[in-house]
Amino acid sequence: MAIAKQFLKSKPVAKVTFELPAEAVNGAKVVSLVGEFNNWDVNAQPLKKQKDGSFKATVELPIGTEYQYRFVIDGTTWENDWAADKYVASPISVEENSVVVL
């Protein structure tokens, strides 16, 4: 599934729905969304487990910029979003970060 973006007419923000499919979480108990918009805080944005085993969360973000983010599975495994708008090199590791463009 692609990242779902709903742009609000009343203010310069978008409701962005992030989803990690069941096959990516491999039976995980907890999945968190971390990124520039929440200071990479593992506890700031937990995703809700769906009936199909995927995890999902919706966040309001200001438009007109890009945000780097990743998912953290069970507090230890960092995973990129398979449906990210693009990927950029992480400034702190050899991995890449997912990017959502608003």
Short mmCIF file of C-alpha atoms in Angstrom, two decimals:
data_model
loop_
_atom_site.label_atom_id
_atom_site.label_comp_id
_atom_site.label_asym_id
_atom_site.label_seq_id
_atom_site.Cartn_x
_atom_site.Cartn_y
_atom_site.Cartn_z
CA MET A 1 0.00 0.00 0.00
CA ALA A 2 1.22 3.48 -0.81
CA ILE A 3 1.39 6.15 1.84
CA ALA A 4 -2.07 7.73 2.06
CA LYS A 5 -2.06 11.55 2.12
CA GLN A 6 -5.13 13.66 2.78
CA PHE A 7 -4.46 17.38 2.33
CA LEU A 8 -6.68 19.57 4.47
CA LYS A 9 -8.30 22.64 2.92
CA SER A 10 -8.71 24.41 6.26
CA LYS A 11 -5.01 24.48 7.25
CA PRO A 12 -1.58 23.76 5.69
CA VAL A 13 -1.27 20.19 6.95
CA ALA A 14 -1.81 16.71 5.60
CA LYS A 15 -3.11 13.64 7.38
CA VAL A 16 -0.56 11.00 6.43
CA THR A 17 -1.32 7.33 7.02
CA PHE A 18 1.72 5.10 7.40
CA GLU A 19 1.29 1.32 7.15
CA LEU A 20 3.67 -1.59 7.55
CA PRO A 21 2.31 -4.83 5.99
CA ALA A 22 2.00 -8.04 7.98
CA GLU A 23 4.76 -9.77 6.00
CA ALA A 24 7.20 -7.03 7.08
CA VAL A 25 6.51 -7.33 10.81
CA ASN A 26 6.88 -11.11 11.09
CA GLY A 27 4.55 -11.50 14.08
CA ALA A 28 5.74 -8.38 15.91
CA LYS A 29 4.00 -7.24 19.08
CA VAL A 30 4.84 -3.51 18.86
CA VAL A 31 5.67 -1.27 15.90
CA SER A 32 6.56 2.42 16.24
CA LEU A 33 6.85 5.21 13.69
CA VAL A 34 9.96 7.31 14.26
CA GLY A 35 11.22 10.26 12.26
CA GLU A 36 12.14 13.89 12.02
CA PHE A 37 8.57 14.87 12.94
CA ASN A 38 8.84 13.25 16.41
CA ASN A 39 12.60 13.58 17.10
CA TRP A 40 13.13 9.88 16.34
CA ASP A 41 11.38 8.99 19.62
CA VAL A 42 10.48 5.28 19.66
CA ASN A 43 7.67 5.92 22.16
CA ALA A 44 6.09 8.93 20.44
CA GLN A 45 4.00 7.23 17.73
CA PRO A 46 3.00 3.58 18.21
CA LEU A 47 1.17 2.00 15.29
CA LYS A 48 -2.11 0.15 15.80
CA LYS A 49 -2.25 -3.51 14.82
CA GLN A 50 -4.89 -4.24 12.18
CA LYS A 51 -6.99 -7.41 11.76
CA ASP A 52 -4.86 -8.48 8.78
CA GLY A 53 -1.66 -8.31 10.88
CA SER A 54 -0.40 -5.03 9.44
CA PHE A 55 0.28 -1.96 11.58
CA LYS A 56 -1.06 1.53 10.82
CA ALA A 57 -0.96 5.11 12.16
CA THR A 58 -2.14 8.48 10.91
CA VAL A 59 -0.16 11.64 11.66
CA GLU A 60 -0.84 15.30 10.82
CA LEU A 61 2.23 16.90 9.24
CA PRO A 62 2.84 20.41 7.85
CA ILE A 63 2.95 20.49 4.06
CA GLY A 64 5.67 21.92 1.84
CA THR A 65 8.57 19.77 3.05
CA GLU A 66 9.98 16.25 3.26
CA TYR A 67 10.31 14.10 6.37
CA GLN A 68 12.72 11.21 6.96
CA TYR A 69 11.31 8.30 8.96
CA ARG A 70 11.52 4.57 9.70
CA PHE A 71 9.61 1.92 11.62
CA VAL A 72 10.95 0.23 14.76
CA ILE A 73 9.71 -3.33 15.28
CA ASP A 74 9.57 -4.70 18.83
CA GLY A 75 11.99 -1.99 19.96
CA THR A 76 15.02 -3.47 18.19
CA THR A 77 14.60 -3.87 14.42
CA TRP A 78 14.59 -0.78 12.20
CA GLU A 79 12.66 -1.17 8.94
CA ASN A 80 12.12 1.14 5.99
CA ASP A 81 8.70 1.77 4.51
CA TRP A 82 8.25 -0.32 1.38
CA ALA A 83 5.96 2.37 -0.01
CA ALA A 84 8.06 5.47 0.79
CA ASP A 85 8.12 8.35 -1.68
CA LYS A 86 11.91 8.03 -1.81
CA TYR A 87 14.96 7.02 0.25
CA VAL A 88 17.98 9.02 1.43
CA ALA A 89 21.22 8.08 3.13
CA SER A 90 20.99 8.17 6.92
CA PRO A 91 23.33 10.70 8.53
CA ILE A 92 24.08 8.30 11.42
CA SER A 93 24.38 4.86 9.82
CA VAL A 94 25.10 3.06 6.55
CA GLU A 95 21.36 2.45 6.08
CA GLU A 96 18.86 4.59 4.21
CA ASN A 97 15.84 6.36 5.66
CA SER A 98 12.38 6.42 4.13
CA VAL A 99 11.08 9.82 3.05
CA VAL A 100 7.54 11.18 2.74
CA VAL A 101 7.17 14.24 0.50
CA LEU A 102 4.45 16.73 1.28
#
